[in-house]
Coordinates of C-alpha atoms in Angstrom, one line a residue:
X1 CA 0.0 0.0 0.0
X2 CA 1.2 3.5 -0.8
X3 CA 2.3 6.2 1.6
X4 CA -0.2 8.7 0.2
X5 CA -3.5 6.1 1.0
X6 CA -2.1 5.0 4.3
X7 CA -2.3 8.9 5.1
X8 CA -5.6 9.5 3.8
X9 CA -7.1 6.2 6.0
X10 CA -5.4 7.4 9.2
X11 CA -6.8 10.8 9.0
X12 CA -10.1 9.7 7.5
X13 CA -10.2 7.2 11.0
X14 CA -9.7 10.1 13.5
X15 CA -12.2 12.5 11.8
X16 CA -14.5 9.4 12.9
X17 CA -13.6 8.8 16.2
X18 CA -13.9 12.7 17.1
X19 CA -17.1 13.0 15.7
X20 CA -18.4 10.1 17.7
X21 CA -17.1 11.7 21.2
X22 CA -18.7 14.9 20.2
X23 CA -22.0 13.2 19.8
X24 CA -22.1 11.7 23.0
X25 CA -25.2 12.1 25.1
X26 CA -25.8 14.6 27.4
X27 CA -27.7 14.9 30.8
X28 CA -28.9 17.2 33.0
X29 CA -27.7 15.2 35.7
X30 CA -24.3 16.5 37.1
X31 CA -21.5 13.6 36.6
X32 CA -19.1 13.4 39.3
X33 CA -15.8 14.4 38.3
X34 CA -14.1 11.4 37.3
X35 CA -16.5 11.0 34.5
X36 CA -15.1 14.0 33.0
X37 CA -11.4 12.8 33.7
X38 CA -12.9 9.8 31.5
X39 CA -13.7 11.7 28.7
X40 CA -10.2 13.8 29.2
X41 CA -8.4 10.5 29.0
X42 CA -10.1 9.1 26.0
X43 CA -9.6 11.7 24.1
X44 CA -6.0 11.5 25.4
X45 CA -5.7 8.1 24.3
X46 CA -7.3 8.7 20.7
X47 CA -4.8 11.9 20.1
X48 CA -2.3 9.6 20.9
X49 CA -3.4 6.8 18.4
X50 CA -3.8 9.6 15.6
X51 CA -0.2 11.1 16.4
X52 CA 1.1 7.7 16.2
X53 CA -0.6 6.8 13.1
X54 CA 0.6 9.9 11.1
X55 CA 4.2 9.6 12.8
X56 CA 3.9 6.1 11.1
X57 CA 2.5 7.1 8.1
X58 CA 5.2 10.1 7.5
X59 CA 8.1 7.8 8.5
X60 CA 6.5 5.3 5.5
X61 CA 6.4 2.4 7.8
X62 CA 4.0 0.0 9.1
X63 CA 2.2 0.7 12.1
X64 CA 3.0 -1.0 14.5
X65 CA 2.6 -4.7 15.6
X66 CA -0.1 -5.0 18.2
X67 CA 0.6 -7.9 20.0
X68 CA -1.5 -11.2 19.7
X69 CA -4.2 -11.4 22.3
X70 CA -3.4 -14.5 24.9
X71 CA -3.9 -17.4 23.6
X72 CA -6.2 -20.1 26.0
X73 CA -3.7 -22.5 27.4
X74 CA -4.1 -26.6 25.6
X75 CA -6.0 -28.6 27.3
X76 CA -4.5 -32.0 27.8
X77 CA -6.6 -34.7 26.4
X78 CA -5.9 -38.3 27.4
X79 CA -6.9 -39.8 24.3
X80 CA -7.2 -43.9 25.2
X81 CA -4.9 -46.4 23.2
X82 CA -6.5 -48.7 20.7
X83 CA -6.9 -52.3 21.5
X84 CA -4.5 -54.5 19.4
X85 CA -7.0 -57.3 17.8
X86 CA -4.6 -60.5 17.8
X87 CA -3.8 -62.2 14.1
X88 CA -5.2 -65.1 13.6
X89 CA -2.5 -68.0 12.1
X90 CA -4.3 -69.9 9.8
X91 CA -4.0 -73.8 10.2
X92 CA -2.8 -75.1 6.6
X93 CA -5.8 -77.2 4.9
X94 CA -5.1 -81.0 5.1
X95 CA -6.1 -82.4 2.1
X96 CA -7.7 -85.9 2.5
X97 CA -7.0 -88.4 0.2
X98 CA -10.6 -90.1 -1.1
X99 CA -10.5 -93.9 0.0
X100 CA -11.4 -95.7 -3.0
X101 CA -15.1 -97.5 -3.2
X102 CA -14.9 -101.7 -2.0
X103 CA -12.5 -103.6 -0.7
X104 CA -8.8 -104.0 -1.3
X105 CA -6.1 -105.7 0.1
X106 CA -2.1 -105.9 0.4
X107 CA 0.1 -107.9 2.3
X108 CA 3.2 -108.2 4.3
X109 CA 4.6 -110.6 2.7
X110 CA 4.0 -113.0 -0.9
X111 CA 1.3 -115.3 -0.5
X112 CA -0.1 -117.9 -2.1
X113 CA -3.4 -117.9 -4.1
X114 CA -5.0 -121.4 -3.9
X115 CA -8.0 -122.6 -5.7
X116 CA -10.0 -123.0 -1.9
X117 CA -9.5 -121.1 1.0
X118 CA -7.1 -124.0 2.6
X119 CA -4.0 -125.8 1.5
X120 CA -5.8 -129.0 0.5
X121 CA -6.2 -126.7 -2.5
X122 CA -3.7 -126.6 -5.2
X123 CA -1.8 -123.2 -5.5
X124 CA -2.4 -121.5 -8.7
X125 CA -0.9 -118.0 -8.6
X126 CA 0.9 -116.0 -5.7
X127 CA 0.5 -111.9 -4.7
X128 CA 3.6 -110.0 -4.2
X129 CA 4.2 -107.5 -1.6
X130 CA 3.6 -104.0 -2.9
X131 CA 0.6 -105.2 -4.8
X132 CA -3.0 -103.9 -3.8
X133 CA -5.6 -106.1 -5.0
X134 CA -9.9 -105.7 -4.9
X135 CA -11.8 -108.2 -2.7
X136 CA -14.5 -109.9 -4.4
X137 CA -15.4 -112.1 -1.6
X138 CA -14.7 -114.3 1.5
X139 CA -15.2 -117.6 3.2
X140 CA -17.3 -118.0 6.0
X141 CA -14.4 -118.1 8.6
X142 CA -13.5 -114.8 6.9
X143 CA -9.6 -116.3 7.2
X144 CA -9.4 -116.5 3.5
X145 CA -10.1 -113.8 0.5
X146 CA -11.3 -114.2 -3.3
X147 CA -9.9 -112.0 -5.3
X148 CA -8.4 -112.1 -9.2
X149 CA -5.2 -114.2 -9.8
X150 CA -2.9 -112.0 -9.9
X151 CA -0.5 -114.2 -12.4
X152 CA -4.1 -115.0 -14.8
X153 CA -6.5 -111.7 -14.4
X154 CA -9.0 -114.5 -16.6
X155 CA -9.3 -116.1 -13.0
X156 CA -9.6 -115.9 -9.5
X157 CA -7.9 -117.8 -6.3
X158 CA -8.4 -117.4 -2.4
X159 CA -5.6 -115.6 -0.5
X160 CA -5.2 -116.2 3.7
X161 CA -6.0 -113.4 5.5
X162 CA -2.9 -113.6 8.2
X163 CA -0.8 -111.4 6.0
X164 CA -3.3 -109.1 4.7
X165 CA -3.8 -105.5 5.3
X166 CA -7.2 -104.3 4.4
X167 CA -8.2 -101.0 2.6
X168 CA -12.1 -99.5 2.4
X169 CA -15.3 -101.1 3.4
X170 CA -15.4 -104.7 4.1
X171 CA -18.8 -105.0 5.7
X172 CA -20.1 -105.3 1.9
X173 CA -17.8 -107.9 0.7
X174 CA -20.0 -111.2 0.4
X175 CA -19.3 -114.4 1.9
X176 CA -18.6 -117.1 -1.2
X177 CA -19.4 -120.9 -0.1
X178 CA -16.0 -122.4 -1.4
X179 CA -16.1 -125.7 -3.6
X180 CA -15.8 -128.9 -2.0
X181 CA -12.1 -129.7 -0.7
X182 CA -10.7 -131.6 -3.6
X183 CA -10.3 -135.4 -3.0
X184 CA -6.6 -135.7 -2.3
X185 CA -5.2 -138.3 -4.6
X186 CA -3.6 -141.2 -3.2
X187 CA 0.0 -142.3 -3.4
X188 CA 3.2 -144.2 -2.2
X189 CA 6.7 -145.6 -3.3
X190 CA 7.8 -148.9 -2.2
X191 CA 11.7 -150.0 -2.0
X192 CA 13.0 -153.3 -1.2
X193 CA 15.4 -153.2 1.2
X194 CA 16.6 -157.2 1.9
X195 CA 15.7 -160.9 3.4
X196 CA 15.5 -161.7 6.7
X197 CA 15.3 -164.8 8.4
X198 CA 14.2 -166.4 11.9
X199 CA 15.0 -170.0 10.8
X200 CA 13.9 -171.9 9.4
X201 CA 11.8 -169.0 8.2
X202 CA 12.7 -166.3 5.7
X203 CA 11.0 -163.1 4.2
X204 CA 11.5 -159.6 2.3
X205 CA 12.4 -156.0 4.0
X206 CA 10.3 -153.1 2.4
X207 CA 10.1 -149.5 2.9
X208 CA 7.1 -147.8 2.1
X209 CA 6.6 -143.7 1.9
X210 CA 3.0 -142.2 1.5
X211 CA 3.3 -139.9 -1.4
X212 CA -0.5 -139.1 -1.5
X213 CA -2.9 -136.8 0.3
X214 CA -4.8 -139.9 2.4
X215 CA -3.5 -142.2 5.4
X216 CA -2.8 -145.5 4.9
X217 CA -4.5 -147.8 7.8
X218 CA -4.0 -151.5 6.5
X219 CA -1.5 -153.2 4.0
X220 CA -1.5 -156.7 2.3
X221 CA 1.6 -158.2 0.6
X222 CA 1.5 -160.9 -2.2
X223 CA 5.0 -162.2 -2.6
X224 CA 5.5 -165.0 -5.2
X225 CA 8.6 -167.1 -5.9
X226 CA 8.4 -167.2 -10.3
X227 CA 11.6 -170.3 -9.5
X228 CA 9.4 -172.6 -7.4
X229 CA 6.3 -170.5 -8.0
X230 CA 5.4 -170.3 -4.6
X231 CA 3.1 -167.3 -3.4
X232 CA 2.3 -166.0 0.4
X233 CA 0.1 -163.7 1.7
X234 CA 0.5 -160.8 4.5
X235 CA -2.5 -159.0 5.7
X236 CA -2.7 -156.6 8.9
X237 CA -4.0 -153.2 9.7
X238 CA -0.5 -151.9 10.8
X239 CA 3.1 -151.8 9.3
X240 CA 5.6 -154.0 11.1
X241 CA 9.0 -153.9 10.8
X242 CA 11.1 -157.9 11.7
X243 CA 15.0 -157.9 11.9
X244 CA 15.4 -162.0 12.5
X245 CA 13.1 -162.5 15.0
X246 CA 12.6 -159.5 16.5
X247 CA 9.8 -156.6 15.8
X248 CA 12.1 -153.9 15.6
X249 CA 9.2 -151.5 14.7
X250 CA 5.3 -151.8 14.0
X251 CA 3.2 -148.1 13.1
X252 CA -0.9 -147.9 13.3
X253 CA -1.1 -146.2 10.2
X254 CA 1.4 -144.5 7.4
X255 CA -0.1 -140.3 7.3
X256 CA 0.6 -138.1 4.2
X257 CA 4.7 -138.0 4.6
X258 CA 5.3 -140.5 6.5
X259 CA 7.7 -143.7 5.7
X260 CA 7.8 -147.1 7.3
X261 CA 9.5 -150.5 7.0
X262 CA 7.7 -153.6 6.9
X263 CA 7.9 -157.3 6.3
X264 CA 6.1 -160.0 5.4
X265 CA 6.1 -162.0 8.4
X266 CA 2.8 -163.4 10.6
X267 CA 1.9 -164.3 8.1
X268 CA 3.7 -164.0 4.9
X269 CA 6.9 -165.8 5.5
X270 CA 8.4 -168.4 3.2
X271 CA 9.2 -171.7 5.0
X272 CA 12.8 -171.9 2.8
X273 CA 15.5 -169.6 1.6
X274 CA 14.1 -167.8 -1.5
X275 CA 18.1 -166.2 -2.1
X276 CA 18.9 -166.0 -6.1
X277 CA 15.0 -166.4 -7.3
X278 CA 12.9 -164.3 -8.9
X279 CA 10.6 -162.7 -6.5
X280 CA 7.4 -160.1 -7.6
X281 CA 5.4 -158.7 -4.9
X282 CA 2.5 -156.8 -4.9
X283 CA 1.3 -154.1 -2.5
X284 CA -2.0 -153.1 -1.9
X285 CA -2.5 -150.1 0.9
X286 CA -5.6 -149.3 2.1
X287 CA -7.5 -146.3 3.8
X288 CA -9.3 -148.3 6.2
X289 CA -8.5 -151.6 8.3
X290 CA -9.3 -154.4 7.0
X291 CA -8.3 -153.3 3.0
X292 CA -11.3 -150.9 3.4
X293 CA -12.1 -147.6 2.1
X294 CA -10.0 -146.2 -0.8
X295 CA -7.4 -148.8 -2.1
X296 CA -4.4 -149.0 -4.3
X297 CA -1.8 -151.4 -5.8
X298 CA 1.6 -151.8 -6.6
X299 CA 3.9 -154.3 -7.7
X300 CA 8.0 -154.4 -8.0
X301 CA 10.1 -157.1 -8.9
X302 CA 13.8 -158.4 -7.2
X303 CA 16.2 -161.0 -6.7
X304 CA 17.4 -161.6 -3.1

């Protein structure tokens, strides 16, 4: 702002506040005296502020500074904390693996897969360790499994249980009525082993070994001299062994396995020494005393 304006505002502002103090109200009413001393000083105070304002406005400076009126102290304001929420560690999502629908099977170590759920029943494939296969079925002891042969997928075989770790639902697997237990077939091998004699008798050693699937309960022995031909007969429900004239051994029966010796002595024996003939026997072993139940023959030949 110019000089020359701040001049004419100053002096246009004390014309103003003169007029307004002549214009003040008047009474009748004497005023004490200090009310005239009040009037004295203001218009003191306004000659002042005009003589200070032109002194200002002839210098060219600003007028100055009034100071800033006292500012209201701060008020403290205890403003509360906020409340920490804690974070929340989310648990990583197991992811479940779907058990597949029926029943399967593994097991600890290779078994054999039979035609039946036993071993009367001939083995006809094997499952390996590491290999899961599905349950079809079971036996009614539930000790034994159906499933596919593993070595022929075009058939099936039963698998025991003992080694077997299950996998899913086996309420649902249904129990299969095996076949019948096969008819083991019967067998043996029949050895001459020397002659004997518990004079003035003589007869033949044998050794006999059940090769089959039955026991053997009763024998009979047909030995024939082709020289002289001479034949005997030896018939008894047990296998007895003679060294001279002693029973060195006699057995009820001969089971799947076994081996016995026997001769054919009481009765059998030939009343002479048979040594450099021709000598056939045959054997005939039977399932049952008394050369009952299931029945078979053999015949060897030998010199003694």
């Amino acid at each position: 702002m110019s000089a020359k304006k701040f001049r004419a505002i100053c002096l246009f502002t004390l014309i103003a506040i003169v007029q307004a103090a002549c214009f003040l109200p008047t009474t009748s009413t004497t005023q004490p005296p200090p009310a005239a001393d009040g009037t004295a000083a203001m218009l003191t105070a306004v000659a002042g502020v005009a003589a200070t304002l032109t002194q200002a406005a002839i210098q060219g400076g600003p007028a100055p500074t009034q100071p800033p009126p006292p500012q209201p102290e701060a008020t403290m304001t205890s403003t509360p904390l906020p409340t920490l929420t804690p974070t929340v560690t989310l648990t990583p999502t197991v992811t479940l693996t779907p058990t597949p629908e029926g029943a399967f099977l593994s097991v600890s170590t290779e078994t054999k897969c039979r035609l039946g759920p036993g071993k009367a029943y001939d083995q006809v494939g094997g499952l390996a360790v590491g290999k899961t296969v599905q349950v079809l079925g079971k036996d009614p002891s539930g000790q034994y499994y159906y499933i596919r042969n593993p070595n022929d997928p075009t058939s099936f075989c039963w698998v025991w249980a003992f080694y077997a770790t299950p996998v899913g639902s086996f309420a649902a697997v249904p129990v299969f009525t095996p076949a019948a237990t096969p008819t083991p077939a019967p067998g043996f091998t029949v050895a001459y082993l020397g002659i004997t004699n518990c004079a003035p008798q003589y007869a033949f050693r044998f050794s006999i070994t059940n090769t089959g699937g039955v026991t053997w309960e009763s024998i009979r022995i047909v030995a024939t001299d082709n020289t002289t031909a001479t034949s005997t007969t030896h018939i008894l429900d047990s296998f007895r062994s003679y060294n001279g004239c002693v029973l060195e051994m006699e057995q009820s029966d001969l089971m799947p396995g076994e081996s016995g010796n026997v001769a054919n002595v009481n009765p059998g024996q030939f009343n002479y020494d048979p040594s450099g003939h021709s000598i056939t026997a045959t054997f005939t072993l039977c399932t049952a005393n008394g050369l009952g139940g299931t029945c078979l023959s053999q015949t060897i030949n030998f010199t003694p």
